[in-house]
C-alpha cells in the first residue's frame, strides 16, 4: 500500500491514492454522511496543542482555546478534556463551554461589547477573568458585580500598536482598530480600574491579530506589554498574570509560521529577562489549534467550461466556507480519490451554488474533475463552521470527528425545518 503524507496536514494522508483522516477513509465518510461534510482529526488537534504544551513545560501557564475558531461541542470537549480553558466572546459561547464540560474558572471573556446580561451570566458562572476593552466597560462591569455582591476579576486589553502584517480585517493591535486601550492611556485606566469597588485587577492582556506568520510582531508586542507591566507595578498594582492572546498562523499555502514551541521559547526568554518569569502566563490560540485539523468534503455538481474561465461547481458554498469571499483567503483543494476516466484536466474556478459572484472557494486551480467527484477543501477546521450561515436557506453542513478508526458524528446536517424553527407566519 502506498502512503503519502500531505505536507502541513498531519494526520491526513493518501493511502493508495485515497485520502484518509487518521484511520478513516474520507470517500467512505462522504458516502455515509453526504456532503458538504466537515471532518476533524482529534489527533491533529492534540498535536497542535502539544506544541504549546511543550513550549510551556514547567511554567505556570494556562492555554485558553479561542473557541470562536470552532465552537462545535465535540471540538470543545476535546480541548476541555485536555485541560484547556477557553477564550469566549459572548454569553452563547459560555453556554457552549459549560455544555461541553469546560471549567468556568478557566474561562476568559474577551470582546469590546459585553452586555450587562452577559456580565451577570459570566459572574454567576464564576469565570476566571474579564478582558476589558474600554473605560466605560470597566464602570459597567463594576456596577454589575456590586449589585451581585461580587468583585469581577479583570485584565485590561492593551493595544501595543504593532503591525502584525496580516490581512487588514484580521489585524487588531493597530491604533486604528476598535480593540483594546491605547498604550499611552493604559496606566491611567489601570488606576481607574483599581479604584472601582466591584473590580479586582488580576492581569494584563493583548492580542495583535490573526494568521500571523512572522515572529517579529510578537516580540515587539511582548516588549511593549512588559513595559506596561513595569509601569503598572511601579504604580503599586500587582498583576497576577500576563495574557498574550492568540494569532499564530497556520500553513494554508506555503506559509511558514513559527512553531508554537519555538515562538514561545523566544517570548519566554524576553519575559524571563525582564524578571516576570514567575507570573502566570495565559494565551488564547484559536486557528493554530484547529485550522489544519479539519477539512470540508464537497462533491462536484457540474463542470462548466467557458471562453475565459472554466467553472467547477461544487455543493459547498460561501455559507459553509466564508473565508475566500470575506478575506480572499486561500484553501488548498485536493481530490479524495483518483479522477474518473471521463474527467478533464483544466484550470478551474471552484465555486458554490450561492447566488453571488463572491461565492468562490478557489480560483485558477488545476484540477482533473468530473461531475460526481469528491474534493477536500483543506485547512477548514478554523473559522469555517463557526462562521457558517444559512444564506440562500442552505442548511449548515454536518460535522464528524475522527479518532483513530473511530467516527463520531458531532453535528447533524441542518434541515429546512431546523432553519424555520422559531419563525412565525403573520396570520391571515
Ligand atoms: N483572542 C482574541 C481576543 C481574538 O480576537 C482572537 C481572534 C483570538 C484570540 C484567536 O486568534 P487566532 O489564534 O485564531 O488567530 N475570521 C478570521 C479570523 C478572526 C480572528 C478574530 N480574533 C479568519 O477567518 O481568518
mmCIF file of C-alpha atoms in Angstrom, residues 31-240:
data_model
loop_
_atom_site.group_PDB
_atom_site.id
_atom_site.type_symbol
_atom_site.label_atom_id
_atom_site.label_comp_id
_atom_site.label_asym_id
_atom_site.label_seq_id
_atom_site.Cartn_x
_atom_site.Cartn_y
_atom_site.Cartn_z
ATOM 1 C CA UNK A 31 -20.796 8.215 1.290
ATOM 2 C CA UNK A 32 -22.103 7.656 4.803
ATOM 3 C CA UNK A 33 -22.893 11.230 5.852
ATOM 4 C CA UNK A 34 -23.249 13.018 2.467
ATOM 5 C CA UNK A 35 -21.571 16.334 1.586
ATOM 6 C CA UNK A 36 -20.718 19.091 2.327
ATOM 7 C CA UNK A 37 -19.189 17.493 5.392
ATOM 8 C CA UNK A 38 -16.608 18.832 7.828
ATOM 9 C CA UNK A 39 -14.210 16.190 9.103
ATOM 10 C CA UNK A 40 -11.850 16.849 12.007
ATOM 11 C CA UNK A 41 -8.917 14.813 13.282
ATOM 12 C CA UNK A 42 -8.705 14.652 17.061
ATOM 13 C CA UNK A 43 -5.036 13.649 16.853
ATOM 14 C CA UNK A 44 -4.285 16.730 14.719
ATOM 15 C CA UNK A 45 -5.863 18.988 17.368
ATOM 16 C CA UNK A 46 -3.914 17.323 20.160
ATOM 17 C CA UNK A 47 -0.684 17.500 18.123
ATOM 18 C CA UNK A 48 -1.197 21.245 17.657
ATOM 19 C CA UNK A 49 -1.940 21.649 21.360
ATOM 20 C CA UNK A 50 1.150 19.628 22.274
ATOM 21 C CA UNK A 51 3.417 22.210 20.611
ATOM 22 C CA UNK A 52 2.108 24.854 23.031
ATOM 23 C CA UNK A 53 2.297 22.446 25.977
ATOM 24 C CA UNK A 54 5.949 21.742 25.155
ATOM 25 C CA UNK A 55 6.584 25.475 24.938
ATOM 26 C CA UNK A 56 5.156 25.982 28.439
ATOM 27 C CA UNK A 57 6.599 22.864 30.089
ATOM 28 C CA UNK A 58 7.459 23.615 33.715
ATOM 29 C CA UNK A 59 5.717 27.004 33.627
ATOM 30 C CA UNK A 60 2.643 28.316 35.380
ATOM 31 C CA UNK A 61 0.588 28.660 32.209
ATOM 32 C CA UNK A 62 -3.000 28.344 31.031
ATOM 33 C CA UNK A 63 -3.939 27.699 27.405
ATOM 34 C CA UNK A 64 -7.386 29.155 26.709
ATOM 35 C CA UNK A 65 -8.639 27.875 23.347
ATOM 36 C CA UNK A 66 -10.204 30.817 21.440
ATOM 37 C CA UNK A 67 -13.386 28.969 20.641
ATOM 38 C CA UNK A 68 -14.606 31.429 18.027
ATOM 39 C CA UNK A 69 -12.337 29.463 15.663
ATOM 40 C CA UNK A 70 -14.546 26.397 16.018
ATOM 41 C CA UNK A 71 -17.191 26.267 18.714
ATOM 42 C CA UNK A 72 -18.763 22.889 17.979
ATOM 43 C CA UNK A 73 -19.380 20.995 21.214
ATOM 44 C CA UNK A 74 -17.403 17.913 20.194
ATOM 45 C CA UNK A 75 -14.370 20.092 19.431
ATOM 46 C CA UNK A 76 -14.681 21.973 22.728
ATOM 47 C CA UNK A 77 -14.889 18.666 24.557
ATOM 48 C CA UNK A 78 -11.517 17.571 23.124
ATOM 49 C CA UNK A 79 -9.874 20.726 24.495
ATOM 50 C CA UNK A 80 -11.730 20.623 27.828
ATOM 51 C CA UNK A 81 -10.594 17.019 28.363
ATOM 52 C CA UNK A 82 -7.026 18.067 27.503
ATOM 53 C CA UNK A 83 -7.171 20.593 30.358
ATOM 54 C CA UNK A 84 -7.606 23.760 28.323
ATOM 55 C CA UNK A 85 -9.502 26.819 29.373
ATOM 56 C CA UNK A 86 -11.467 28.864 26.859
ATOM 57 C CA UNK A 87 -11.414 32.394 25.487
ATOM 58 C CA UNK A 88 -15.026 33.412 24.885
ATOM 59 C CA UNK A 89 -16.625 36.471 23.319
ATOM 60 C CA UNK A 90 -20.317 36.010 24.132
ATOM 61 C CA UNK A 91 -22.773 34.536 26.593
ATOM 62 C CA UNK A 92 -23.604 31.965 23.938
ATOM 63 C CA UNK A 93 -20.001 30.800 23.872
ATOM 64 C CA UNK A 94 -20.017 30.491 27.671
ATOM 65 C CA UNK A 95 -23.125 28.277 27.464
ATOM 66 C CA UNK A 96 -21.277 26.081 24.955
ATOM 67 C CA UNK A 97 -18.189 25.768 27.203
ATOM 68 C CA UNK A 98 -20.330 24.615 30.105
ATOM 69 C CA UNK A 99 -22.319 22.214 27.894
ATOM 70 C CA UNK A 100 -19.051 20.671 26.677
ATOM 71 C CA UNK A 101 -17.748 20.109 30.220
ATOM 72 C CA UNK A 102 -15.339 23.070 30.346
ATOM 73 C CA UNK A 103 -14.428 24.704 33.646
ATOM 74 C CA UNK A 104 -15.803 28.207 34.209
ATOM 75 C CA UNK A 105 -12.816 29.303 36.285
ATOM 76 C CA UNK A 106 -10.579 28.688 33.249
ATOM 77 C CA UNK A 107 -12.683 30.966 31.036
ATOM 78 C CA UNK A 108 -11.623 34.438 29.962
ATOM 79 C CA UNK A 109 -14.188 36.743 28.414
ATOM 80 C CA UNK A 110 -12.875 38.952 25.580
ATOM 81 C CA UNK A 111 -14.627 41.400 23.276
ATOM 82 C CA UNK A 112 -15.422 45.092 23.002
ATOM 83 C CA UNK A 113 -19.173 44.889 23.542
ATOM 84 C CA UNK A 114 -20.113 42.726 26.514
ATOM 85 C CA UNK A 115 -23.669 43.407 27.665
ATOM 86 C CA UNK A 116 -24.659 43.703 31.341
ATOM 87 C CA UNK A 117 -26.670 40.479 30.925
ATOM 88 C CA UNK A 118 -23.579 38.667 29.649
ATOM 89 C CA UNK A 119 -21.533 40.076 32.534
ATOM 90 C CA UNK A 120 -24.097 38.743 35.025
ATOM 91 C CA UNK A 121 -24.150 35.354 33.328
ATOM 92 C CA UNK A 122 -20.351 35.140 33.440
ATOM 93 C CA UNK A 123 -20.133 36.312 37.068
ATOM 94 C CA UNK A 124 -22.763 33.766 38.152
ATOM 95 C CA UNK A 125 -20.817 31.017 36.389
ATOM 96 C CA UNK A 126 -17.612 32.155 38.152
ATOM 97 C CA UNK A 127 -15.405 32.795 35.129
ATOM 98 C CA UNK A 128 -11.677 33.361 35.575
ATOM 99 C CA UNK A 129 -11.242 36.827 34.078
ATOM 100 C CA UNK A 130 -12.901 39.566 32.069
ATOM 101 C CA UNK A 131 -10.603 41.018 29.419
ATOM 102 C CA UNK A 132 -11.932 44.569 29.420
ATOM 103 C CA UNK A 133 -11.522 46.767 26.356
ATOM 104 C CA UNK A 134 -12.620 50.258 27.463
ATOM 105 C CA UNK A 135 -13.008 52.517 30.460
ATOM 106 C CA UNK A 136 -16.775 52.599 30.007
ATOM 107 C CA UNK A 137 -16.884 48.821 30.173
ATOM 108 C CA UNK A 138 -14.934 48.875 33.473
ATOM 109 C CA UNK A 139 -17.578 51.130 35.020
ATOM 110 C CA UNK A 140 -20.481 48.968 33.882
ATOM 111 C CA UNK A 141 -18.773 45.734 34.971
ATOM 112 C CA UNK A 142 -18.041 47.160 38.419
ATOM 113 C CA UNK A 143 -21.705 48.199 38.823
ATOM 114 C CA UNK A 144 -22.978 44.802 37.730
ATOM 115 C CA UNK A 145 -20.594 42.966 40.089
ATOM 116 C CA UNK A 146 -21.559 45.198 43.031
ATOM 117 C CA UNK A 147 -25.265 44.511 42.536
ATOM 118 C CA UNK A 148 -24.384 40.803 42.806
ATOM 119 C CA UNK A 149 -22.200 41.356 45.877
ATOM 120 C CA UNK A 150 -19.114 40.266 43.917
ATOM 121 C CA UNK A 151 -15.826 41.611 42.634
ATOM 122 C CA UNK A 152 -15.154 40.880 38.984
ATOM 123 C CA UNK A 153 -11.618 39.704 38.123
ATOM 124 C CA UNK A 154 -10.337 41.958 35.334
ATOM 125 C CA UNK A 155 -7.493 42.327 32.911
ATOM 126 C CA UNK A 156 -7.258 45.260 30.527
ATOM 127 C CA UNK A 157 -6.601 44.636 26.874
ATOM 128 C CA UNK A 158 -3.826 46.927 25.780
ATOM 129 C CA UNK A 159 -3.199 47.845 22.224
ATOM 130 C CA UNK A 160 0.535 47.565 21.594
ATOM 131 C CA UNK A 161 0.275 49.337 18.225
ATOM 132 C CA UNK A 162 2.377 46.870 16.268
ATOM 133 C CA UNK A 163 1.645 45.792 12.706
ATOM 134 C CA UNK A 164 1.076 42.028 12.582
ATOM 135 C CA UNK A 165 1.490 42.120 8.767
ATOM 136 C CA UNK A 166 -1.661 40.147 8.097
ATOM 137 C CA UNK A 167 -4.960 40.830 6.289
ATOM 138 C CA UNK A 168 -6.407 44.198 7.444
ATOM 139 C CA UNK A 169 -9.665 42.558 8.553
ATOM 140 C CA UNK A 170 -7.783 40.344 10.996
ATOM 141 C CA UNK A 171 -5.274 42.904 12.346
ATOM 142 C CA UNK A 172 -6.346 44.008 15.778
ATOM 143 C CA UNK A 173 -3.353 45.570 17.500
ATOM 144 C CA UNK A 174 -3.048 48.772 15.473
ATOM 145 C CA UNK A 175 -4.109 52.183 16.734
ATOM 146 C CA UNK A 176 -6.985 52.455 14.289
ATOM 147 C CA UNK A 177 -8.569 49.167 15.342
ATOM 148 C CA UNK A 178 -11.544 49.140 17.691
ATOM 149 C CA UNK A 179 -9.786 46.782 20.092
ATOM 150 C CA UNK A 180 -8.016 47.422 23.371
ATOM 151 C CA UNK A 181 -6.954 50.640 25.089
ATOM 152 C CA UNK A 182 -4.150 52.836 23.792
ATOM 153 C CA UNK A 183 -0.674 52.235 25.197
ATOM 154 C CA UNK A 184 -0.418 55.803 26.479
ATOM 155 C CA UNK A 185 -3.771 55.590 28.324
ATOM 156 C CA UNK A 186 -3.090 52.244 29.950
ATOM 157 C CA UNK A 187 -1.673 53.330 33.309
ATOM 158 C CA UNK A 188 -4.452 55.853 33.899
ATOM 159 C CA UNK A 189 -7.092 53.241 33.068
ATOM 160 C CA UNK A 190 -5.465 50.690 35.404
ATOM 161 C CA UNK A 191 -5.595 53.265 38.214
ATOM 162 C CA UNK A 192 -9.267 53.811 37.445
ATOM 163 C CA UNK A 193 -9.937 50.037 37.497
ATOM 164 C CA UNK A 194 -8.149 49.678 40.838
ATOM 165 C CA UNK A 195 -10.346 52.424 42.292
ATOM 166 C CA UNK A 196 -13.615 50.661 41.432
ATOM 167 C CA UNK A 197 -15.097 48.639 44.310
ATOM 168 C CA UNK A 198 -16.635 45.972 42.074
ATOM 169 C CA UNK A 199 -13.390 45.035 40.366
ATOM 170 C CA UNK A 200 -10.247 43.115 41.215
ATOM 171 C CA UNK A 201 -7.356 43.800 38.849
ATOM 172 C CA UNK A 202 -5.648 40.475 38.100
ATOM 173 C CA UNK A 203 -3.919 40.752 34.752
ATOM 174 C CA UNK A 204 -2.981 42.430 31.514
ATOM 175 C CA UNK A 205 -3.714 41.166 28.033
ATOM 176 C CA UNK A 206 -3.184 41.875 24.362
ATOM 177 C CA UNK A 207 -3.962 40.287 21.017
ATOM 178 C CA UNK A 208 -2.420 41.769 17.896
ATOM 179 C CA UNK A 209 -4.109 39.921 15.058
ATOM 180 C CA UNK A 210 -4.639 36.590 13.421
ATOM 181 C CA UNK A 211 -2.836 34.356 10.895
ATOM 182 C CA UNK A 212 0.487 35.913 11.940
ATOM 183 C CA UNK A 213 3.369 34.113 10.252
ATOM 184 C CA UNK A 214 6.217 36.364 11.350
ATOM 185 C CA UNK A 215 7.892 36.276 14.788
ATOM 186 C CA UNK A 216 8.898 39.951 14.910
ATOM 187 C CA UNK A 217 5.460 41.492 15.651
ATOM 188 C CA UNK A 218 5.068 39.106 18.579
ATOM 189 C CA UNK A 219 8.447 40.037 20.038
ATOM 190 C CA UNK A 220 7.715 43.747 19.599
ATOM 191 C CA UNK A 221 4.296 43.402 21.205
ATOM 192 C CA UNK A 222 5.761 41.485 24.140
ATOM 193 C CA UNK A 223 8.317 44.246 24.754
ATOM 194 C CA UNK A 224 5.541 46.837 24.730
ATOM 195 C CA UNK A 225 3.362 44.828 27.107
ATOM 196 C CA UNK A 226 6.266 44.224 29.502
ATOM 197 C CA UNK A 227 6.985 47.980 29.532
ATOM 198 C CA UNK A 228 3.412 48.450 30.705
ATOM 199 C CA UNK A 229 3.766 45.746 33.368
ATOM 200 C CA UNK A 230 6.777 47.716 34.665
ATOM 201 C CA UNK A 231 4.833 50.934 34.935
ATOM 202 C CA UNK A 232 1.641 49.388 36.368
ATOM 203 C CA UNK A 233 3.568 47.544 39.073
ATOM 204 C CA UNK A 234 5.706 50.617 39.783
ATOM 205 C CA UNK A 235 2.415 52.400 40.498
ATOM 206 C CA UNK A 236 1.655 49.811 43.191
ATOM 207 C CA UNK A 237 -0.726 47.460 41.379
ATOM 208 C CA UNK A 238 0.217 43.793 41.212
ATOM 209 C CA UNK A 239 -0.564 41.778 38.095
ATOM 210 C CA UNK A 240 -1.011 38.051 38.652
#
